[in-house]
XYZ file of C-alpha atoms in Angstrom:
760
model
C 0.044 0.044 -0.052
C 1.594 3.701 -1.181
C 2.423 5.487 2.077
C 0.746 9.088 2.014
C 3.834 11.527 3.428
C 1.580 13.989 4.575
C 0.666 11.194 7.149
C 3.836 10.087 8.901
C 4.523 6.176 9.885
C 2.876 4.584 12.832
C 5.396 4.937 15.477
C 4.752 1.473 16.611
C 5.961 -0.241 13.059
C 9.511 -0.808 14.051
C 10.514 -3.031 16.340
C 11.250 -0.850 19.414
C 11.661 -3.812 21.999
C 15.380 -3.742 22.869
C 15.051 -7.224 23.576
C 13.740 -8.469 20.346
C 17.427 -8.368 18.903
C 17.713 -11.940 19.281
C 17.250 -12.815 15.560
C 19.268 -9.851 14.449
C 18.753 -6.938 12.791
C 18.174 -8.436 9.483
C 15.720 -11.643 10.482
C 14.726 -13.165 7.198
C 10.668 -12.930 5.748
C 9.143 -15.132 3.498
C 8.394 -13.218 0.313
C 5.134 -14.415 -0.405
C 3.389 -14.884 2.536
C 2.187 -18.237 1.110
C -0.825 -20.176 2.765
C 0.259 -23.118 4.803
C -0.445 -26.334 3.784
C -1.437 -28.075 0.037
C -3.400 -24.095 -0.498
C -0.128 -22.369 -0.052
C 1.432 -25.170 -2.719
C -1.409 -24.404 -5.285
C -0.659 -20.426 -4.557
C 2.795 -21.029 -5.547
C 2.180 -22.971 -8.629
C -0.308 -20.283 -9.954
C 2.250 -17.924 -9.584
C 4.989 -19.693 -10.997
C 3.058 -21.268 -14.246
C 2.436 -16.809 -14.749
C 5.699 -16.815 -15.597
C 5.959 -19.107 -19.184
C 2.616 -18.554 -19.780
C 2.782 -14.237 -19.970
C 6.375 -14.912 -21.300
C 4.553 -16.870 -23.976
C 1.825 -14.716 -24.702
C 3.512 -11.545 -24.930
C 6.925 -12.767 -26.642
C 5.926 -16.136 -28.374
C 3.981 -14.506 -31.285
C 5.902 -10.697 -32.075
C 9.165 -12.103 -31.531
C 10.038 -16.121 -31.134
C 7.641 -16.815 -34.067
C 8.453 -14.560 -36.573
C 12.415 -14.993 -36.069
C 11.450 -18.822 -36.755
C 9.192 -18.632 -39.770
C 9.565 -16.689 -42.824
C 6.934 -16.028 -46.009
C 3.218 -16.390 -45.386
C 3.458 -18.459 -42.097
C 5.266 -15.247 -41.179
C 2.420 -12.650 -42.096
C -0.246 -15.092 -40.919
C 0.836 -14.843 -37.707
C 1.615 -11.097 -37.460
C -2.047 -10.660 -39.080
C -2.886 -13.386 -36.005
C -0.896 -11.370 -33.401
C -3.703 -8.779 -32.039
C -6.412 -11.491 -31.865
C -4.000 -14.334 -29.881
C -2.820 -11.900 -27.327
C -6.562 -10.197 -27.122
C -8.067 -14.186 -26.443
C -4.514 -15.010 -24.272
C -4.973 -11.967 -22.093
C -8.512 -12.537 -21.569
C -8.172 -15.904 -20.419
C -4.887 -14.855 -18.120
C -6.831 -12.454 -16.480
C -9.902 -14.085 -16.136
C -8.204 -17.098 -14.592
C -5.629 -15.412 -12.721
C -9.018 -13.532 -11.322
C -10.790 -16.657 -10.840
C -8.010 -19.148 -9.437
C -7.089 -16.345 -6.659
C -10.670 -16.136 -5.449
C -10.535 -19.814 -5.141
C -7.441 -20.178 -3.577
C -7.362 -17.348 -1.098
C -9.285 -17.297 2.426
C -10.175 -13.626 2.612
C -10.265 -10.193 1.200
C -6.998 -9.481 1.913
C -5.482 -12.666 0.402
C -7.184 -12.747 -2.542
C -6.324 -8.844 -3.782
C -2.825 -10.103 -2.865
C -3.049 -13.337 -5.039
C -4.434 -10.528 -7.844
C -2.104 -8.312 -7.886
C 0.756 -10.835 -7.766
C -0.769 -12.838 -10.824
C -1.019 -9.312 -12.489
C 2.147 -7.510 -12.043
C 3.414 -10.392 -14.153
C 1.855 -9.632 -17.011
C 2.723 -6.093 -16.488
C 6.004 -5.728 -16.079
C 6.340 -8.956 -19.343
C 4.739 -5.969 -21.386
C 7.424 -3.487 -19.960
C 10.587 -5.461 -20.964
C 8.580 -6.644 -23.937
C 8.452 -2.918 -25.276
C 11.917 -2.341 -23.978
C 13.374 -4.953 -26.433
C 11.000 -4.236 -29.317
C 9.448 -0.833 -29.610
C 7.195 -2.458 -31.899
C 4.365 0.569 -31.160
C 4.698 4.737 -30.752
C 6.158 5.522 -27.126
C 3.215 7.322 -26.544
C 0.837 4.608 -27.453
C 2.693 2.591 -25.339
C 2.659 4.836 -22.371
C -1.331 5.504 -22.526
C -0.845 1.343 -22.052
C 1.135 1.642 -19.688
C -0.291 4.558 -17.187
C -3.928 3.023 -17.418
C -2.259 -0.788 -16.424
C -0.561 0.831 -13.377
C -3.112 3.056 -12.233
C -5.150 -0.529 -12.291
C -2.620 -2.316 -10.573
C -2.421 0.944 -8.050
C -6.154 0.596 -7.271
C -5.967 -3.137 -6.711
C -3.177 -2.771 -4.088
C -5.395 0.016 -1.815
C -8.463 -1.966 -1.754
C -7.762 -4.152 0.804
C -8.151 -1.552 3.413
C -11.426 0.306 2.631
C -13.095 -2.920 2.220
C -12.008 -5.091 5.066
C -13.221 -1.843 7.239
C -16.593 -1.958 5.062
C -15.851 1.778 4.030
C -17.668 1.486 0.840
C -17.368 5.210 0.197
C -13.601 5.045 -0.590
C -13.959 1.819 -1.828
C -16.208 2.893 -4.413
C -14.381 6.073 -5.542
C -11.292 3.707 -6.085
C -12.812 0.941 -8.101
C -14.988 3.955 -10.140
C -11.296 5.366 -10.492
C -9.908 2.045 -11.445
C -12.654 1.808 -14.248
C -12.142 5.225 -15.542
C -8.474 4.817 -15.797
C -8.990 1.417 -17.647
C -11.513 2.596 -19.851
C -9.885 5.695 -20.612
C -6.254 4.281 -21.553
C -8.181 1.575 -23.424
C -9.842 4.185 -25.685
C -7.065 6.415 -26.165
C -4.971 3.113 -26.591
C -7.141 1.553 -29.566
C -7.418 5.108 -30.946
C -3.737 6.483 -30.469
C -3.565 7.313 -34.595
C -7.272 9.345 -34.654
C -6.802 11.217 -31.269
C -2.689 12.071 -30.846
C -2.475 12.893 -34.916
C -5.740 12.829 -37.435
C -7.617 15.288 -35.040
C -5.371 17.078 -32.816
C -6.856 20.094 -31.611
C -10.219 18.984 -31.525
C -12.541 16.640 -29.454
C -16.157 15.945 -29.337
C -18.412 16.247 -26.392
C -17.954 12.487 -25.473
C -13.961 13.077 -25.148
C -14.380 16.162 -23.384
C -16.617 14.081 -20.524
C -14.535 11.155 -20.621
C -11.601 13.542 -20.025
C -13.521 15.471 -17.382
C -14.036 11.840 -15.547
C -10.018 10.826 -16.058
C -9.133 14.148 -14.772
C -11.194 13.570 -11.560
C -9.484 10.299 -11.012
C -6.238 11.301 -11.137
C -7.015 14.248 -8.601
C -8.347 11.613 -6.419
C -5.718 8.741 -7.019
C -3.288 11.783 -6.469
C -4.618 13.117 -2.970
C -4.873 9.255 -1.884
C -1.069 8.908 -2.986
C 0.168 12.366 -1.420
C -1.855 14.108 0.813
C -3.419 17.358 0.602
C -0.281 19.144 0.184
C 0.281 17.957 -3.315
C -3.128 17.877 -4.092
C -3.280 21.824 -3.695
C -0.511 22.135 -6.333
C -2.531 19.995 -9.133
C -5.876 22.505 -8.130
C -3.763 25.554 -7.877
C -1.901 24.797 -10.858
C -5.652 24.094 -12.947
C -6.970 26.940 -11.838
C -4.188 29.089 -12.622
C -5.238 28.131 -16.268
C -8.957 29.037 -16.192
C -8.160 32.001 -13.720
C -5.841 33.998 -15.982
C -7.192 37.519 -16.459
C -7.893 37.481 -12.563
C -4.121 37.309 -11.953
C -2.072 39.899 -10.788
C 0.630 41.491 -12.524
C 3.056 39.351 -14.712
C 1.572 36.332 -13.492
C -2.194 37.490 -15.664
C -2.761 35.271 -19.095
C -5.667 35.405 -20.971
C -7.092 32.265 -19.683
C -7.415 28.843 -20.508
C -11.658 27.535 -21.263
C -12.590 24.169 -19.624
C -12.756 22.641 -22.835
C -8.817 23.516 -23.891
C -7.676 22.420 -20.339
C -9.547 19.094 -20.622
C -7.828 18.725 -24.264
C -4.488 19.429 -22.989
C -4.718 17.013 -20.280
C -6.332 14.069 -22.001
C -7.703 14.069 -25.185
C -4.576 15.145 -27.030
C -2.559 12.327 -25.119
C -0.161 14.833 -23.767
C -0.941 16.319 -20.188
C -1.361 13.372 -18.361
C 0.009 10.796 -20.723
C 2.960 13.274 -21.626
C 6.350 13.340 -21.756
C 7.103 12.450 -17.845
C 4.527 9.550 -18.584
C 6.261 8.746 -21.521
C 9.603 8.633 -19.193
C 8.418 6.612 -16.178
C 7.101 4.080 -19.202
C 10.359 3.670 -21.021
C 13.080 4.458 -18.712
C 12.196 4.586 -15.137
C 10.103 1.733 -14.554
C 12.845 -0.780 -15.347
C 14.909 0.629 -13.115
C 11.969 0.691 -10.052
C 11.689 -3.145 -10.789
C 15.433 -3.545 -10.539
C 14.701 -1.892 -7.121
C 12.299 -4.043 -6.077
C 14.162 -7.365 -7.516
C 16.966 -5.963 -4.920
C 14.737 -5.879 -2.394
C 12.979 -9.292 -2.981
C 16.485 -10.852 -4.081
C 17.537 -9.923 -0.119
C 20.158 -7.040 -1.388
C 19.254 -4.321 1.557
C 20.401 -7.529 3.602
C 23.601 -7.482 2.046
C 23.811 -3.576 2.006
C 23.305 -3.262 5.733
C 25.323 -6.158 6.897
C 28.208 -4.268 4.910
C 27.149 -0.882 6.047
C 27.861 -2.110 9.757
C 31.110 -4.035 9.347
C 32.521 -0.931 7.559
C 31.414 1.088 10.204
C 32.794 -0.251 12.939
C 36.016 1.346 12.688
C 34.475 4.739 14.229
C 32.976 5.905 16.938
C 29.992 6.710 15.233
C 29.386 2.957 13.214
C 25.826 3.107 13.940
C 25.005 6.459 12.833
C 26.766 5.907 9.464
C 25.204 2.672 9.335
C 22.256 4.817 8.818
C 23.572 6.980 6.567
C 25.221 4.297 4.242
C 22.323 2.291 4.249
C 19.878 4.727 3.662
C 21.393 7.095 1.105
C 22.068 3.896 -0.904
C 18.907 2.547 -1.149
C 17.448 5.823 -1.417
C 19.527 6.686 -4.642
C 17.264 4.168 -6.592
C 13.849 4.371 -4.272
C 12.905 7.998 -6.093
C 11.497 9.387 -2.981
C 12.920 10.761 0.086
C 10.092 10.547 2.437
C 9.108 7.497 1.159
C 12.624 6.131 1.441
C 12.754 7.460 4.989
C 9.896 5.544 5.771
C 11.323 2.535 4.737
C 14.854 2.286 5.545
C 13.983 4.380 8.816
C 11.755 1.537 10.560
C 14.641 -0.421 11.453
C 17.462 2.240 11.238
C 15.762 4.854 13.517
C 15.253 2.267 16.618
C 18.176 0.557 15.940
C 19.903 4.013 16.628
C 18.092 5.014 19.765
C 18.997 1.155 21.229
C 22.419 2.133 20.814
C 21.508 5.806 23.174
C 20.959 8.319 20.234
C 18.095 10.759 21.043
C 15.436 10.397 19.271
C 15.481 14.105 17.530
C 19.038 13.054 16.687
C 18.008 9.515 15.099
C 15.418 11.253 13.109
C 17.154 13.736 11.570
C 19.856 11.707 10.528
C 17.660 9.759 8.713
C 15.667 12.263 6.699
C 18.731 13.768 5.575
C 20.258 10.290 4.523
C 17.363 9.809 3.121
C 17.773 13.219 0.953
C 21.225 12.844 0.332
C 20.350 9.547 -1.406
C 18.376 11.318 -4.316
C 21.463 13.439 -5.475
C 24.004 10.243 -5.399
C 24.741 8.536 -8.894
C 24.259 6.534 -10.845
C 20.360 6.783 -9.894
C 20.006 9.954 -8.585
C 16.601 9.135 -7.292
C 15.124 8.839 -11.230
C 16.286 12.566 -11.304
C 19.170 12.142 -13.538
C 16.627 10.346 -16.252
C 14.327 13.166 -16.499
C 17.447 15.828 -16.459
C 19.105 14.065 -19.234
C 16.107 14.626 -21.189
C 15.762 18.297 -20.354
C 18.967 19.557 -20.552
C 19.616 19.770 -24.813
C 22.540 17.465 -25.659
C 23.419 15.668 -22.766
C 22.762 12.034 -22.384
C 22.277 10.257 -19.167
C 25.700 9.485 -19.033
C 26.734 13.040 -18.892
C 24.233 13.761 -16.272
C 25.831 11.356 -13.598
C 29.339 12.145 -14.138
C 28.688 15.459 -13.933
C 26.827 14.469 -10.541
C 30.130 13.152 -8.784
C 31.637 15.749 -7.457
C 28.895 17.355 -6.020
C 27.540 14.256 -4.702
C 31.216 13.459 -2.788
C 31.395 16.280 -1.107
C 27.921 16.137 0.012
C 28.893 12.736 1.083
C 31.490 14.040 3.090
C 30.252 16.435 4.676
C 27.195 14.342 5.994
C 29.509 11.887 7.276
C 31.511 14.223 9.447
C 28.145 15.953 10.728
C 26.918 12.547 11.661
C 30.227 11.915 13.394
C 30.322 14.800 15.107
C 26.395 14.771 16.493
C 26.259 10.907 17.335
C 29.252 9.918 18.526
C 28.969 11.230 21.941
C 25.474 9.450 22.259
C 26.372 5.850 21.473
C 26.281 3.692 23.855
C 27.783 0.576 22.365
C 30.119 1.576 19.179
C 31.130 -1.999 18.404
C 27.444 -2.594 17.750
C 27.318 -6.348 19.226
C 24.480 -8.521 17.920
C 23.706 -6.095 15.205
C 23.263 -8.659 12.794
C 22.437 -11.592 13.749
C 24.468 -14.758 12.797
C 27.594 -13.803 10.947
C 27.852 -14.456 7.599
C 30.283 -16.332 5.724
C 33.161 -15.170 3.584
C 32.303 -17.306 1.067
C 28.122 -16.319 1.342
C 29.557 -12.879 1.133
C 31.564 -13.025 -1.824
C 28.428 -14.890 -3.449
C 26.249 -12.046 -2.643
C 28.261 -9.475 -3.859
C 29.025 -11.133 -7.407
C 24.600 -11.339 -7.642
C 24.309 -7.523 -6.961
C 27.349 -6.356 -8.013
C 27.513 -7.828 -11.792
C 24.097 -6.369 -12.701
C 25.503 -2.908 -11.696
C 28.576 -3.295 -13.491
C 26.630 -4.897 -16.670
C 24.659 -0.839 -16.387
C 27.708 1.080 -16.049
C 29.382 -1.037 -19.173
C 26.101 -0.718 -21.314
C 25.720 3.357 -20.317
C 29.393 4.415 -20.238
C 31.269 1.990 -22.508
C 29.436 0.435 -25.400
C 27.158 3.747 -25.307
C 23.664 1.877 -25.408
C 20.092 3.595 -24.923
C 18.920 3.968 -20.995
C 15.951 1.926 -22.133
C 18.180 -0.866 -23.382
C 20.951 -1.115 -20.600
C 17.940 -1.042 -18.024
C 16.374 -4.514 -19.937
C 20.057 -5.564 -19.724
C 20.215 -4.965 -15.589
C 16.833 -6.170 -15.183
C 17.661 -9.392 -17.149
C 20.740 -9.898 -15.739
C 19.320 -9.157 -12.626
C 16.935 -12.151 -12.678
C 19.858 -14.507 -14.239
C 21.974 -13.782 -11.119
C 19.295 -13.625 -8.777
C 18.114 -17.149 -9.802
C 21.700 -18.406 -10.819
C 23.736 -17.629 -7.400
C 21.534 -19.320 -5.185
C 21.700 -22.617 -7.363
C 25.978 -22.303 -6.818
C 25.097 -21.693 -2.558
C 22.768 -25.096 -2.747
C 25.771 -26.705 -4.748
C 28.159 -26.035 -2.131
C 26.243 -26.273 0.564
C 25.127 -29.618 -0.407
C 21.097 -28.357 0.034
C 18.767 -28.965 -2.684
C 18.810 -27.142 -5.888
C 15.171 -27.534 -6.677
C 14.252 -25.883 -3.560
C 16.250 -23.498 -3.742
C 15.453 -22.892 -7.727
C 11.773 -22.357 -6.501
C 12.429 -19.935 -3.703
C 14.504 -18.355 -5.914
C 11.247 -18.114 -8.279
C 9.257 -16.966 -5.418
C 11.532 -14.182 -5.146
C 11.606 -12.805 -8.545
C 7.306 -13.366 -8.777
C 7.161 -10.865 -5.633
C 9.804 -8.861 -6.986
C 7.644 -8.306 -9.750
C 5.042 -6.755 -7.217
C 7.553 -5.023 -5.281
C 8.290 -3.400 -8.553
C 4.709 -2.197 -8.811
C 4.244 -0.858 -5.394
C 7.424 1.138 -5.850
C 6.556 2.521 -9.547
C 2.680 3.048 -9.065
C 2.867 6.743 -6.851
C 5.776 7.890 -8.961
C 3.589 7.212 -11.892
C 0.354 8.910 -10.650
C 2.277 12.104 -9.374
C 4.731 12.657 -12.494
C 1.499 12.384 -14.235
C -0.185 14.608 -12.422
C 2.518 17.127 -12.604
C 3.234 16.483 -16.301
C -0.808 17.824 -16.817
C 0.027 20.538 -14.050
C 3.407 21.899 -16.214
C 1.308 21.542 -19.792
C -1.292 24.158 -18.417
C 1.533 26.091 -17.134
C 3.254 26.126 -20.270
C 0.382 27.073 -21.887
C -0.354 30.429 -20.252
C 3.353 31.151 -20.082
C 4.157 30.817 -16.416
C 7.663 30.361 -16.980
C 8.083 34.411 -18.798
C 5.899 35.704 -16.152
C 8.671 33.817 -13.416
C 11.345 35.292 -15.186
C 10.059 38.736 -15.404
C 9.281 38.766 -11.784
C 12.558 37.232 -10.280
C 14.073 39.846 -12.422
C 12.204 42.952 -10.867
C 12.474 41.436 -7.498
C 16.180 40.819 -7.380
C 16.936 44.031 -9.255
C 19.359 42.382 -11.987
C 21.493 41.156 -9.086
C 22.418 37.969 -9.315
C 23.209 36.486 -5.850
C 19.445 37.894 -5.018
C 17.881 36.149 -7.823
C 19.753 32.908 -6.878
C 18.151 33.329 -2.995
C 14.804 33.888 -4.605
C 15.298 31.119 -7.215
C 15.872 28.642 -4.016
C 13.300 29.780 -2.024
C 10.900 29.333 -4.852
C 12.354 25.638 -5.230
C 12.241 24.574 -2.454
C 8.226 26.220 -2.100
C 7.382 24.681 -5.120
C 8.972 21.240 -4.087
C 6.846 20.282 -0.681
C 5.547 17.344 -0.567
C 7.166 15.974 -4.075
C 9.226 13.523 -5.009
C 12.162 13.639 -6.313
C 11.478 13.416 -9.979
C 8.209 15.565 -9.531
C 9.843 18.079 -7.553
C 12.840 18.119 -10.057
C 10.115 18.649 -12.956
C 8.588 21.601 -11.823
C 11.401 23.741 -11.288
C 13.574 22.604 -13.751
C 10.910 24.018 -15.899
C 9.848 26.905 -14.270
C 12.961 27.880 -12.626
C 16.116 26.777 -14.614
C 15.371 28.910 -17.892
C 15.429 32.447 -15.694
C 19.021 31.328 -14.057
C 20.257 30.133 -17.427
C 18.822 33.039 -19.785
C 18.373 35.942 -17.349
C 22.116 34.900 -15.288
C 24.048 33.224 -17.891
C 24.137 30.262 -15.410
C 25.621 27.419 -17.620
C 23.087 25.058 -18.228
C 24.008 22.026 -15.998
C 24.479 23.779 -13.314
C 21.244 26.157 -14.013
C 19.869 22.274 -13.549
C 21.675 20.934 -10.827
C 21.117 24.027 -9.032
C 17.405 23.809 -9.281
C 17.710 19.218 -8.460
C 19.505 19.858 -5.182
C 17.402 22.935 -3.953
C 14.225 21.354 -4.421
C 15.302 17.879 -2.453
C 15.303 21.020 0.253
C 11.563 20.986 0.611
C 11.524 17.648 2.978
C 13.990 19.110 5.203
C 12.864 22.241 5.504
C 10.595 23.594 8.232
C 7.567 23.978 8.971
C 6.738 21.680 6.363
C 9.879 19.401 6.130
C 8.024 16.144 5.218
C 10.975 13.653 5.364
C 11.360 15.142 8.687
C 7.740 14.394 9.503
C 7.855 11.201 8.825
C 11.153 10.353 10.562
C 10.069 12.183 13.672
C 6.910 10.014 13.420
C 8.866 6.596 13.751
C 11.858 7.885 16.269
C 9.037 9.292 18.766
C 10.783 12.542 18.959
C 9.617 16.006 18.863
C 8.954 17.581 15.105
C 11.383 21.107 15.934
C 13.666 19.084 17.512
C 13.879 16.921 14.767
C 14.294 19.393 11.889
C 17.151 21.238 14.011
C 19.208 18.475 14.018
C 18.568 17.487 10.364
C 19.180 21.434 9.474
C 22.812 20.528 11.617
C 23.809 18.242 9.737
C 22.837 19.079 5.863
C 23.453 22.783 6.033
C 26.491 22.764 3.463
C 23.238 21.292 1.257
C 21.967 24.644 1.417
C 25.044 26.299 0.161
C 26.049 23.788 -2.390
C 23.294 25.122 -5.006
C 25.366 28.543 -5.387
C 28.508 27.067 -5.599
C 27.303 25.700 -8.813
C 25.968 28.710 -10.055
C 29.400 30.661 -8.878
C 31.774 27.394 -10.019
C 29.474 25.868 -12.806
C 33.038 23.356 -13.181
C 31.618 21.566 -10.328
C 28.795 20.136 -12.551
C 30.826 20.184 -15.554
C 31.502 16.582 -16.176
C 34.898 17.253 -16.658
C 37.872 16.315 -14.489
C 40.669 18.920 -14.483
C 42.235 21.142 -12.326
C 39.475 23.790 -12.484
C 37.009 21.133 -11.374
C 38.884 19.231 -8.964
C 40.348 22.171 -7.195
C 36.338 23.848 -7.069
C 35.246 20.185 -5.761
C 38.124 20.344 -3.311
C 37.536 23.841 -2.311
C 33.914 23.492 -1.652
C 34.604 20.297 0.193
C 36.460 22.103 2.692
C 34.260 25.181 3.081
C 31.595 22.306 3.555
C 33.206 20.320 6.402
C 34.269 24.119 7.960
C 30.517 24.791 8.152
C 29.623 21.657 9.569
C 32.512 21.727 12.149
C 31.053 25.498 13.494
C 27.465 24.243 13.548
C 28.253 20.946 15.669
C 32.153 21.060 17.035
C 31.635 20.723 21.260
C 33.606 24.507 21.878
C 34.675 24.082 25.462
C 34.469 28.295 25.823
C 31.607 29.980 27.350
C 28.435 31.041 25.303
C 29.651 34.541 23.969
C 32.972 32.855 22.145
C 31.374 29.806 21.359
C 29.052 31.575 19.241
C 31.668 33.963 17.811
C 33.569 30.888 16.738
C 30.153 29.230 15.042
C 29.666 32.432 13.309
C 32.900 32.958 12.184
C 33.628 29.158 10.840
C 30.130 28.990 8.951
C 31.036 32.409 7.313
C 34.842 31.148 6.111
C 33.114 28.357 5.173
C 30.460 29.638 3.201
C 32.963 32.041 1.485
C 35.145 28.965 0.663
C 32.205 27.187 -1.491
C 30.839 29.706 -3.023
C 32.956 32.739 -3.729
C 34.045 33.486 -7.507
C 37.266 34.124 -6.689
C 40.061 31.286 -5.996
C 41.984 33.522 -4.414
C 39.199 34.593 -1.878
C 38.192 30.717 -1.399
C 41.678 29.789 -0.269
C 41.960 32.855 1.446
C 38.705 31.834 3.622
C 40.330 28.513 4.124
C 43.156 29.734 5.915
C 41.136 32.111 8.237
C 39.328 28.642 9.048
C 42.749 26.686 9.869
C 44.110 29.808 12.093
C 40.790 29.243 13.353
C 41.313 25.970 14.283
C 44.488 26.604 15.696
C 43.074 29.245 17.489
C 40.224 26.920 18.934
C 42.975 23.938 19.846
C 45.244 26.094 21.413
C 43.038 28.325 23.868
C 41.413 24.867 24.721
C 44.629 23.331 25.906
C 45.262 24.096 29.999
C 48.397 26.038 29.134
C 47.482 28.092 26.204
C 50.346 30.103 25.987
C 52.671 27.695 26.872
C 50.855 25.020 24.135
C 51.552 28.255 21.750
C 55.211 28.703 22.155
C 56.318 24.939 22.320
C 54.414 25.293 18.632
C 56.569 28.552 17.774
C 59.626 26.805 19.395
C 58.997 23.427 16.931
C 58.456 25.254 13.737
C 61.597 27.572 14.294
C 63.707 24.404 14.780
C 64.917 25.587 18.570
C 64.980 23.411 21.302
C 63.234 23.936 24.459
């Protein structure tokens, strides 16, 4: 079930009992939750048989038979393919529903079975399109959106049905039927609505578009709450109320019928380029994330994080940072990631003595940091590659390496400062249960590492498309996810048959996990696409440019500060991809065109600024989730998060004044700028978080001095001034160290004598 970021998770969800650690942090769970006895075996056979059925139905008549046949036989198969798929699909869908009804014991189990059974054909079609591309991408995106909305409704129906909430049930069912009906109509009539009659619509089409718009609004509210619903409604309202808007924001206004044509009938709007991007690129990466979770990759990530973090006093907190950042990189939503990884990292930190507010702040920042880590960057990298002219996906992830390094190092240092003094047991004894054998660790590393290497090789060396690279990555993940356990079973003398069946279970469950991850992302991006298309039709980017110029008076630093505030406001409550898309289309053009910020720097500015909404009070949705889990106060958690993430608020300005940071090249200019930015960020962290042994006045003075010098070192356009600021930081550090000694003058004389070569 999707998580509404406006509603923090129940604090009782995570294992808060300190005595529950006998099974360790990473206790295994059965992936499919099968029924006991013979009924469970039949459920398993239903899942396993669905794999060859759908693979054969989709790939057989479209790929395999045309390759084996020739001449008239191939033409006959091609002509019969739509009928074969339609009839087979109806049999498969109906048979899965009937079997789920007979084999399930209650509503929740039956809906879960149907969702698993329908996830298999959904992902089969996604992989089929990535391999063949045998239809226009827009038409495929229509089918994709209809399918994922139907699956989302199935995933949400259990709770209202169990609670007999017939209003909620009716709204979900009606929304699902409208989504499937509208998408089906547009799919079958794609040539007519998208090309032949574009710009025109009949009254029945307008009525259909109105119903589908209401369905999207409802599903958006259900997925992301009132905050984002307000964004959608304000966007549509702005399109209608143009003549009544003040000043530069005024426009001629769009009629209701034109708005509905833009949103639905023209196969743009909700079905526009963002939906096509999700369908063709992002979906397979989110399936990859679902497979990683089903195959147990998060278990390995946490084990490696715990092992590597044992070497520092803040190890337990660093474990949370590493695991949350790695998992968050492929998650696509900082709030969702905070809820997922925070459910075990926060109780883990609290159990070892870290305060609830500190634990919540650390997890919130770690989940946010994951959104900017290459190679996925919370799925934002794919959208950025589409929006920057002439840029490839590889260009984007290479450009993101230096700022990501700056961010990770500064956050690790900040977490060490705030957490080390609070931790009771730095060794983390007994936190992960049984120790994993070295042989198993190596096999697990191969299982998860080879698909990642394939992704990097196919993208970076072979220069294939992102869609092809994602397909190869998913296929290799399935192959290694099934194959490596066979080797493990052989080495351990266990049953290969049981290992094979178990990995097939995990594969099917990975398909289900992929649907649960991709559905909310698709819904919000579809809604954002509709709002963006309306705003583009009104000319609002030009209005924002004029307003920024007017308010800033043409002064760059003021414009950059205003742009950051706008990005934070526009990013409230949104996942990474949606937040970045909005600000990239509305704010980035102003920075690029009016203030001569290079294109990559402008997009990275708004990208980093937009994700700050999850940490910025008074909304701070990511912090709201983590403090809901930790039980700490909201404002205290916000304070801790801001202390740890302070350089993140300065880094976008460094992009504007030092675009070489995100140039994608590794020369003296970029590396020196990166080093200066990193040292400046560490100065900021030290000034804010170090426990100075002075009075209040001296402490505040040193904090301000370190912070100001760090900001100058990160942002100032002249490198000589940056170096001078770092020299000031060094002087402050020496002063702080000397004055903190029992005999400061003697220490200083000794240091001077040593430097001059004189013996005492």
